Amino acid sequence: MKRLLGHWLPLLLILLPPILAAVYLASFAVDVPWWDQWLFVPGLRAVYSGRPESILISLWSQHNEHRMLFAKIILFALARISAWNVIVEMWFSLFVSALTLGGLGLIYRRTVGRSWWGFVPIAWLVFSLGQWENMLLGLALCLYLQVAATVFAIYLLSRTSWLSWFAAVLCGVVASLSFSSGLIVWPAGLVQLWASRASRTRLALWSLVGVATCAAYFTNYGSPESHPPLIAGLFSPITTARFFLSNVGAALGGGKDLSLAMGACLVILMGVFVMSRIRLGPRLRLIWSSSDVTAATLVLLSLLTSAVITISR
């Protein structure tokens, strides 16, 4: 009974959300391109034309603020294989979500411990049906790919081998060139490496690759005309703060006012936690273990992502 309650029951509760997500997808997925997916038609024409220069231009071209190189490679390949059946893209997104859950599971075991009970809520958040719009939009694969690559980059940076570090760099590049918020992995990873007392060589190389990736990303970059200017939020700070907090709490709130309340509570709890650690060690160097640093990096990524969304949208 002890093994059942301590091991098998939480594992069952962890596996249940992806099963429910698969049932939801099987019930409601429709093979009809929707919304921004129609903007992929020129890219698909380039793929079917077989002209390498047209394909490369299409792969690198912007979609709103995003360079979706790796996501487009997968989407175009799936389209070619399935005759552009967008349901195939949705199932692939579900598969990538499962990879994300696996990466978070590795981080959980490294940071929290052996009991899987604490991981159950994470599984339900990863496969929350509140993201139904993304689940039923094949193009949203870019989001799922960026999140998965970012999670694995943070996990691999927590390891000490050079092979893991190189794999983390590759994940960082994939995240950056799948969705714009993937660029945040570079400053967050740099903080993680610094807090983990990584060698100067690793810090320098990580920074160099990050700068090179960002430079390539913003070469010939065009700001979408339909989106507000970056300084728009400065003229309405209260609205901007409300949007930021609502974004932070969206996964737990599920609604405008409740998301705002949950976001405020989460930010306050984070502040209380950090202050408690500062009191234990004023310089933050005696109290942060490797597991603390990895977990804190995920929190930092979440806050920076909400900040970027607030500024850009």
mmCIF file of C-alpha atoms in Angstrom:
data_model
loop_
_atom_site.group_PDB
_atom_site.id
_atom_site.type_symbol
_atom_site.label_atom_id
_atom_site.label_comp_id
_atom_site.label_asym_id
_atom_site.label_seq_id
_atom_site.Cartn_x
_atom_site.Cartn_y
_atom_site.Cartn_z
ATOM 1 C CA MET A 1 0.000 0.000 0.000
ATOM 2 C CA LYS A 2 2.843 2.391 0.848
ATOM 3 C CA ARG A 3 4.428 1.811 -2.552
ATOM 4 C CA LEU A 4 1.060 2.252 -4.237
ATOM 5 C CA LEU A 5 0.404 5.622 -2.577
ATOM 6 C CA GLY A 6 3.978 6.856 -2.758
ATOM 7 C CA HIS A 7 4.934 5.748 -6.268
ATOM 8 C CA TRP A 8 2.270 4.345 -8.569
ATOM 9 C CA LEU A 9 -0.629 6.641 -7.711
ATOM 10 C CA PRO A 10 1.277 9.900 -8.364
ATOM 11 C CA LEU A 11 2.679 8.447 -11.595
ATOM 12 C CA LEU A 12 -0.868 7.634 -12.678
ATOM 13 C CA LEU A 13 -1.964 11.185 -11.891
ATOM 14 C CA ILE A 14 1.014 12.487 -13.900
ATOM 15 C CA LEU A 15 0.121 10.348 -16.932
ATOM 16 C CA LEU A 16 -3.572 11.259 -16.795
ATOM 17 C CA PRO A 17 -3.256 14.865 -18.130
ATOM 18 C CA PRO A 18 -1.512 13.906 -21.419
ATOM 19 C CA ILE A 19 -4.086 11.138 -21.897
ATOM 20 C CA LEU A 20 -6.921 13.628 -21.404
ATOM 21 C CA ALA A 21 -5.199 16.052 -23.783
ATOM 22 C CA ALA A 22 -4.967 13.289 -26.399
ATOM 23 C CA VAL A 23 -8.661 12.482 -25.961
ATOM 24 C CA TYR A 24 -9.490 16.188 -26.306
ATOM 25 C CA LEU A 25 -7.417 16.452 -29.458
ATOM 26 C CA ALA A 26 -8.972 13.335 -30.966
ATOM 27 C CA SER A 27 -12.432 14.736 -30.234
ATOM 28 C CA PHE A 28 -12.070 18.316 -31.477
ATOM 29 C CA ALA A 29 -9.174 18.545 -33.947
ATOM 30 C CA VAL A 30 -10.305 19.584 -37.429
ATOM 31 C CA ASP A 31 -8.195 19.554 -40.584
ATOM 32 C CA VAL A 32 -8.816 23.195 -41.498
ATOM 33 C CA PRO A 33 -6.029 25.825 -41.536
ATOM 34 C CA TRP A 34 -7.006 28.690 -39.289
ATOM 35 C CA TRP A 35 -5.898 32.259 -38.660
ATOM 36 C CA ASP A 36 -2.129 32.787 -39.085
ATOM 37 C CA GLN A 37 -1.736 29.354 -40.653
ATOM 38 C CA TRP A 38 -2.928 30.746 -43.970
ATOM 39 C CA LEU A 39 0.182 32.924 -43.985
ATOM 40 C CA PHE A 40 2.191 29.719 -44.418
ATOM 41 C CA VAL A 41 0.835 29.150 -47.927
ATOM 42 C CA PRO A 42 3.668 31.093 -49.659
ATOM 43 C CA GLY A 43 6.192 29.059 -47.649
ATOM 44 C CA LEU A 44 4.518 25.818 -48.667
ATOM 45 C CA ARG A 45 4.618 26.922 -52.282
ATOM 46 C CA ALA A 46 8.347 27.496 -51.913
ATOM 47 C CA VAL A 47 8.783 24.010 -50.440
ATOM 48 C CA TYR A 48 6.806 22.378 -53.237
ATOM 49 C CA SER A 49 8.699 24.420 -55.840
ATOM 50 C CA GLY A 50 11.915 22.716 -54.810
ATOM 51 C CA ARG A 51 14.012 25.875 -55.304
ATOM 52 C CA PRO A 52 16.592 25.987 -52.468
ATOM 53 C CA GLU A 53 16.842 29.801 -52.414
ATOM 54 C CA SER A 54 13.055 30.194 -52.075
ATOM 55 C CA ILE A 55 12.943 27.609 -49.307
ATOM 56 C CA LEU A 56 15.755 29.307 -47.350
ATOM 57 C CA ILE A 57 14.124 32.730 -47.677
ATOM 58 C CA SER A 58 10.824 31.332 -46.476
ATOM 59 C CA LEU A 59 12.427 29.541 -43.523
ATOM 60 C CA TRP A 60 14.223 32.693 -42.327
ATOM 61 C CA SER A 61 11.457 35.214 -42.986
ATOM 62 C CA GLN A 62 9.675 36.779 -40.020
ATOM 63 C CA HIS A 63 6.264 35.804 -38.744
ATOM 64 C CA ASN A 64 5.182 38.830 -36.690
ATOM 65 C CA GLU A 65 8.089 39.278 -34.224
ATOM 66 C CA HIS A 66 9.331 35.737 -34.642
ATOM 67 C CA ARG A 67 12.056 33.908 -36.520
ATOM 68 C CA MET A 68 10.615 30.396 -36.671
ATOM 69 C CA LEU A 69 13.428 28.592 -38.486
ATOM 70 C CA PHE A 70 13.316 25.269 -36.627
ATOM 71 C CA ALA A 71 9.549 25.292 -36.164
ATOM 72 C CA LYS A 72 9.112 25.954 -39.889
ATOM 73 C CA ILE A 73 11.461 23.101 -40.782
ATOM 74 C CA ILE A 74 9.241 20.726 -38.814
ATOM 75 C CA LEU A 75 5.981 22.285 -40.026
ATOM 76 C CA PHE A 76 7.037 22.205 -43.675
ATOM 77 C CA ALA A 77 8.259 18.611 -43.330
ATOM 78 C CA LEU A 78 4.973 17.545 -41.725
ATOM 79 C CA ALA A 79 3.038 19.388 -44.427
ATOM 80 C CA ARG A 80 4.988 17.612 -47.149
ATOM 81 C CA ILE A 81 4.467 14.207 -45.543
ATOM 82 C CA SER A 82 0.772 14.655 -44.686
ATOM 83 C CA ALA A 83 -0.365 16.813 -47.633
ATOM 84 C CA TRP A 84 -0.704 19.674 -45.109
ATOM 85 C CA ASN A 85 -3.035 17.911 -42.719
ATOM 86 C CA VAL A 86 -2.926 20.379 -39.809
ATOM 87 C CA ILE A 87 -4.144 17.699 -37.383
ATOM 88 C CA VAL A 88 -0.728 16.058 -37.756
ATOM 89 C CA GLU A 89 0.840 19.309 -36.544
ATOM 90 C CA MET A 90 -1.436 19.305 -33.491
ATOM 91 C CA TRP A 91 -0.406 15.775 -32.558
ATOM 92 C CA PHE A 92 3.245 16.671 -32.999
ATOM 93 C CA SER A 93 2.730 19.606 -30.629
ATOM 94 C CA LEU A 94 1.300 17.163 -28.098
ATOM 95 C CA PHE A 95 4.409 15.018 -28.505
ATOM 96 C CA VAL A 96 6.632 18.071 -27.904
ATOM 97 C CA SER A 97 4.580 18.850 -24.774
ATOM 98 C CA ALA A 98 5.372 15.347 -23.551
ATOM 99 C CA LEU A 99 9.075 16.093 -24.087
ATOM 100 C CA THR A 100 8.651 19.291 -22.057
ATOM 101 C CA LEU A 101 7.071 17.313 -19.254
ATOM 102 C CA GLY A 102 10.003 14.900 -19.371
ATOM 103 C CA GLY A 103 12.492 17.769 -19.153
ATOM 104 C CA LEU A 104 10.635 19.289 -16.220
ATOM 105 C CA GLY A 105 10.621 15.845 -14.609
ATOM 106 C CA LEU A 106 14.415 15.708 -14.852
ATOM 107 C CA ILE A 107 14.655 19.171 -13.281
ATOM 108 C CA TYR A 108 12.175 18.159 -10.572
ATOM 109 C CA ARG A 109 14.192 15.096 -9.594
ATOM 110 C CA ARG A 110 17.352 17.189 -9.548
ATOM 111 C CA THR A 111 15.892 20.018 -7.475
ATOM 112 C CA VAL A 112 13.121 18.581 -5.284
ATOM 113 C CA GLY A 113 13.765 14.925 -4.631
ATOM 114 C CA ARG A 114 12.348 11.487 -5.121
ATOM 115 C CA SER A 115 8.659 11.846 -4.276
ATOM 116 C CA TRP A 116 6.543 12.378 -7.382
ATOM 117 C CA TRP A 117 3.589 13.888 -5.568
ATOM 118 C CA GLY A 118 4.942 17.411 -5.956
ATOM 119 C CA PHE A 119 5.227 16.889 -9.715
ATOM 120 C CA VAL A 120 1.539 16.079 -10.185
ATOM 121 C CA PRO A 121 0.390 19.747 -10.381
ATOM 122 C CA ILE A 122 3.155 20.471 -12.899
ATOM 123 C CA ALA A 123 1.854 17.759 -15.221
ATOM 124 C CA TRP A 124 -1.665 19.180 -15.039
ATOM 125 C CA LEU A 125 -0.355 22.672 -15.835
ATOM 126 C CA VAL A 126 1.710 21.491 -18.815
ATOM 127 C CA PHE A 127 -1.340 19.785 -20.335
ATOM 128 C CA SER A 128 -3.956 22.220 -19.100
ATOM 129 C CA LEU A 129 -6.993 22.340 -21.378
ATOM 130 C CA GLY A 130 -7.033 26.065 -20.763
ATOM 131 C CA GLN A 131 -4.593 26.219 -23.698
ATOM 132 C CA TRP A 132 -7.187 24.696 -26.032
ATOM 133 C CA GLU A 133 -6.611 27.394 -28.648
ATOM 134 C CA ASN A 134 -2.938 26.487 -28.985
ATOM 135 C CA MET A 135 -3.733 22.778 -28.885
ATOM 136 C CA LEU A 136 -6.081 23.150 -31.851
ATOM 137 C CA LEU A 137 -3.733 25.387 -33.864
ATOM 138 C CA GLY A 138 -1.010 23.467 -35.660
ATOM 139 C CA LEU A 139 1.076 26.620 -36.027
ATOM 140 C CA ALA A 140 1.384 26.759 -32.216
ATOM 141 C CA LEU A 141 4.048 24.079 -32.585
ATOM 142 C CA CYS A 142 6.508 26.992 -32.558
ATOM 143 C CA LEU A 143 5.464 27.790 -28.971
ATOM 144 C CA TYR A 144 5.718 24.206 -27.772
ATOM 145 C CA LEU A 145 9.089 23.729 -29.447
ATOM 146 C CA GLN A 146 10.473 26.914 -27.882
ATOM 147 C CA VAL A 147 9.317 25.907 -24.393
ATOM 148 C CA ALA A 148 10.710 22.376 -24.709
ATOM 149 C CA ALA A 149 14.091 23.607 -25.980
ATOM 150 C CA THR A 150 14.284 26.195 -23.188
ATOM 151 C CA VAL A 151 13.474 23.655 -20.470
ATOM 152 C CA PHE A 152 16.149 21.254 -21.715
ATOM 153 C CA ALA A 153 18.676 24.092 -22.053
ATOM 154 C CA ILE A 154 18.194 24.958 -18.377
ATOM 155 C CA TYR A 155 18.413 21.312 -17.338
ATOM 156 C CA LEU A 156 21.580 20.685 -19.366
ATOM 157 C CA LEU A 157 23.233 23.829 -17.980
ATOM 158 C CA SER A 158 22.731 22.385 -14.492
ATOM 159 C CA ARG A 159 25.057 19.532 -15.399
ATOM 160 C CA THR A 160 28.819 19.833 -15.396
ATOM 161 C CA SER A 161 30.053 18.044 -18.517
ATOM 162 C CA TRP A 162 31.077 19.912 -21.643
ATOM 163 C CA LEU A 163 28.831 17.630 -23.724
ATOM 164 C CA SER A 164 25.829 18.787 -21.700
ATOM 165 C CA TRP A 165 26.942 22.395 -22.131
ATOM 166 C CA PHE A 166 27.162 22.065 -25.913
ATOM 167 C CA ALA A 167 23.742 20.389 -25.961
ATOM 168 C CA ALA A 168 22.405 23.305 -23.897
ATOM 169 C CA VAL A 169 23.785 25.754 -26.465
ATOM 170 C CA LEU A 170 22.049 23.832 -29.247
ATOM 171 C CA CYS A 171 18.779 23.911 -27.294
ATOM 172 C CA GLY A 172 19.223 27.654 -26.789
ATOM 173 C CA VAL A 173 19.611 28.209 -30.529
ATOM 174 C CA VAL A 174 16.533 26.064 -31.252
ATOM 175 C CA ALA A 175 14.507 27.988 -28.660
ATOM 176 C CA SER A 176 15.632 31.376 -30.021
ATOM 177 C CA LEU A 177 14.856 30.476 -33.630
ATOM 178 C CA SER A 178 11.466 28.947 -32.919
ATOM 179 C CA PHE A 179 9.725 31.804 -31.097
ATOM 180 C CA SER A 180 10.861 35.265 -30.015
ATOM 181 C CA SER A 181 10.639 34.631 -26.258
ATOM 182 C CA GLY A 182 13.240 31.906 -26.728
ATOM 183 C CA LEU A 183 15.861 34.674 -26.848
ATOM 184 C CA ILE A 184 15.415 35.029 -23.091
ATOM 185 C CA VAL A 185 17.264 31.746 -22.585
ATOM 186 C CA TRP A 186 20.600 33.541 -23.126
ATOM 187 C CA PRO A 187 20.458 36.084 -20.254
ATOM 188 C CA ALA A 188 18.697 33.555 -18.000
ATOM 189 C CA GLY A 189 21.288 30.898 -18.807
ATOM 190 C CA LEU A 190 24.078 33.377 -18.168
ATOM 191 C CA VAL A 191 22.663 34.080 -14.706
ATOM 192 C CA GLN A 192 22.395 30.344 -14.097
ATOM 193 C CA LEU A 193 26.003 29.735 -15.126
ATOM 194 C CA TRP A 194 27.251 32.655 -13.009
ATOM 195 C CA ALA A 195 25.268 31.563 -9.952
ATOM 196 C CA SER A 196 26.549 28.002 -10.430
ATOM 197 C CA ARG A 197 30.141 29.321 -10.461
ATOM 198 C CA ALA A 198 30.788 28.025 -13.958
ATOM 199 C CA SER A 199 34.182 28.690 -15.493
ATOM 200 C CA ARG A 200 34.880 31.965 -17.238
ATOM 201 C CA THR A 201 35.352 30.041 -20.446
ATOM 202 C CA ARG A 202 31.802 28.703 -20.342
ATOM 203 C CA LEU A 203 30.417 32.101 -19.397
ATOM 204 C CA ALA A 204 32.271 33.760 -22.270
ATOM 205 C CA LEU A 205 31.311 31.135 -24.851
ATOM 206 C CA TRP A 206 27.660 31.129 -23.768
ATOM 207 C CA SER A 207 27.592 34.926 -24.043
ATOM 208 C CA LEU A 208 29.305 34.842 -27.437
ATOM 209 C CA VAL A 209 26.820 32.357 -28.913
ATOM 210 C CA GLY A 210 23.938 34.281 -27.393
ATOM 211 C CA VAL A 211 25.094 37.592 -28.860
ATOM 212 C CA ALA A 212 25.676 35.975 -32.258
ATOM 213 C CA THR A 213 22.224 34.385 -32.227
ATOM 214 C CA CYS A 214 20.536 37.658 -31.251
ATOM 215 C CA ALA A 215 22.525 39.565 -33.886
ATOM 216 C CA ALA A 216 21.417 37.115 -36.576
ATOM 217 C CA TYR A 217 17.843 37.284 -35.297
ATOM 218 C CA PHE A 218 17.618 41.064 -35.554
ATOM 219 C CA THR A 219 19.444 41.438 -38.871
ATOM 220 C CA ASN A 220 16.952 43.046 -41.286
ATOM 221 C CA TYR A 221 14.319 42.764 -38.560
ATOM 222 C CA GLY A 222 11.059 44.591 -39.204
ATOM 223 C CA SER A 223 8.736 45.607 -36.383
ATOM 224 C CA PRO A 224 5.154 44.470 -37.108
ATOM 225 C CA GLU A 225 3.033 47.500 -37.978
ATOM 226 C CA SER A 226 -0.079 46.087 -36.285
ATOM 227 C CA HIS A 227 1.602 45.897 -32.872
ATOM 228 C CA PRO A 228 2.058 48.794 -30.440
ATOM 229 C CA PRO A 229 5.447 50.554 -30.170
ATOM 230 C CA LEU A 230 7.718 49.291 -27.401
ATOM 231 C CA ILE A 231 7.385 52.504 -25.394
ATOM 232 C CA ALA A 232 3.563 52.403 -25.371
ATOM 233 C CA GLY A 233 3.506 50.828 -21.922
ATOM 234 C CA LEU A 234 5.381 53.765 -20.400
ATOM 235 C CA PHE A 235 2.338 55.984 -20.892
ATOM 236 C CA SER A 236 -0.028 53.626 -19.053
ATOM 237 C CA PRO A 237 1.999 52.065 -16.209
ATOM 238 C CA ILE A 238 -1.038 50.812 -14.265
ATOM 239 C CA THR A 239 -2.473 49.019 -17.287
ATOM 240 C CA THR A 240 0.985 47.639 -18.090
ATOM 241 C CA ALA A 241 1.470 46.346 -14.534
ATOM 242 C CA ARG A 242 -1.983 44.734 -14.561
ATOM 243 C CA PHE A 243 -1.224 43.038 -17.871
ATOM 244 C CA PHE A 244 2.114 41.754 -16.560
ATOM 245 C CA LEU A 245 0.611 40.340 -13.360
ATOM 246 C CA SER A 246 -2.285 38.806 -15.272
ATOM 247 C CA ASN A 247 0.180 37.108 -17.586
ATOM 248 C CA VAL A 248 2.195 35.761 -14.651
ATOM 249 C CA GLY A 249 -0.936 34.311 -13.058
ATOM 250 C CA ALA A 250 -2.729 33.217 -16.236
ATOM 251 C CA ALA A 251 -1.912 29.520 -15.880
ATOM 252 C CA LEU A 252 -3.508 29.406 -12.421
ATOM 253 C CA GLY A 253 -6.169 32.101 -12.820
ATOM 254 C CA GLY A 254 -7.924 31.237 -16.044
ATOM 255 C CA GLY A 255 -9.688 34.591 -16.109
ATOM 256 C CA LYS A 256 -8.932 38.293 -16.196
ATOM 257 C CA ASP A 257 -9.449 39.266 -12.540
ATOM 258 C CA LEU A 258 -8.472 35.908 -11.075
ATOM 259 C CA SER A 259 -5.309 35.786 -13.181
ATOM 260 C CA LEU A 260 -4.402 39.256 -11.932
ATOM 261 C CA ALA A 261 -4.896 38.164 -8.313
ATOM 262 C CA MET A 262 -2.901 34.960 -8.806
ATOM 263 C CA GLY A 263 -0.096 36.859 -10.525
ATOM 264 C CA ALA A 264 0.121 39.353 -7.677
ATOM 265 C CA CYS A 265 0.186 36.526 -5.118
ATOM 266 C CA LEU A 266 2.937 34.682 -7.014
ATOM 267 C CA VAL A 267 5.118 37.781 -7.304
ATOM 268 C CA ILE A 268 4.671 38.522 -3.585
ATOM 269 C CA LEU A 269 5.536 34.929 -2.653
ATOM 270 C CA MET A 270 8.644 35.069 -4.840
ATOM 271 C CA GLY A 271 9.684 38.303 -3.163
ATOM 272 C CA VAL A 272 9.169 36.841 0.308
ATOM 273 C CA PHE A 273 11.214 33.768 -0.625
ATOM 274 C CA VAL A 274 14.098 35.832 -2.013
ATOM 275 C CA MET A 275 14.106 38.119 1.049
ATOM 276 C CA SER A 276 14.207 35.104 3.360
ATOM 277 C CA ARG A 277 17.244 33.792 1.497
ATOM 278 C CA ILE A 278 18.958 37.187 1.589
ATOM 279 C CA ARG A 279 18.567 37.252 5.361
ATOM 280 C CA LEU A 280 20.271 33.860 5.553
ATOM 281 C CA GLY A 281 23.142 35.023 3.375
ATOM 282 C CA PRO A 282 23.351 38.690 2.446
ATOM 283 C CA ARG A 283 25.517 38.094 -0.601
ATOM 284 C CA LEU A 284 23.485 35.178 -1.963
ATOM 285 C CA ARG A 285 26.522 32.967 -2.292
ATOM 286 C CA LEU A 286 26.328 30.650 0.680
ATOM 287 C CA ILE A 287 22.672 29.722 0.370
ATOM 288 C CA TRP A 288 22.106 28.858 -3.290
ATOM 289 C CA SER A 289 22.678 25.188 -4.021
ATOM 290 C CA SER A 290 22.756 23.835 -7.566
ATOM 291 C CA SER A 291 19.112 22.808 -7.272
ATOM 292 C CA ASP A 292 18.175 26.291 -6.008
ATOM 293 C CA VAL A 293 19.884 27.910 -8.980
ATOM 294 C CA THR A 294 18.123 25.666 -11.517
ATOM 295 C CA ALA A 295 14.699 26.257 -9.977
ATOM 296 C CA ALA A 296 15.330 30.005 -9.685
ATOM 297 C CA THR A 297 16.320 30.137 -13.365
ATOM 298 C CA LEU A 298 12.962 28.694 -14.374
ATOM 299 C CA VAL A 299 11.224 31.340 -12.276
ATOM 300 C CA LEU A 300 13.380 34.049 -13.853
ATOM 301 C CA LEU A 301 12.520 32.752 -17.314
ATOM 302 C CA SER A 302 8.827 32.895 -16.517
ATOM 303 C CA LEU A 303 9.008 36.474 -15.247
ATOM 304 C CA LEU A 304 11.137 37.645 -18.177
ATOM 305 C CA THR A 305 8.762 35.988 -20.650
ATOM 306 C CA SER A 306 5.798 37.800 -19.113
ATOM 307 C CA ALA A 307 7.787 41.039 -19.253
ATOM 308 C CA VAL A 308 8.604 40.557 -22.943
ATOM 309 C CA ILE A 309 4.969 39.783 -23.781
ATOM 310 C CA THR A 310 3.890 42.873 -21.858
ATOM 311 C CA ILE A 311 6.363 45.112 -23.692
ATOM 312 C CA SER A 312 5.761 43.713 -27.182
ATOM 313 C CA ARG A 313 2.007 43.223 -27.075
#
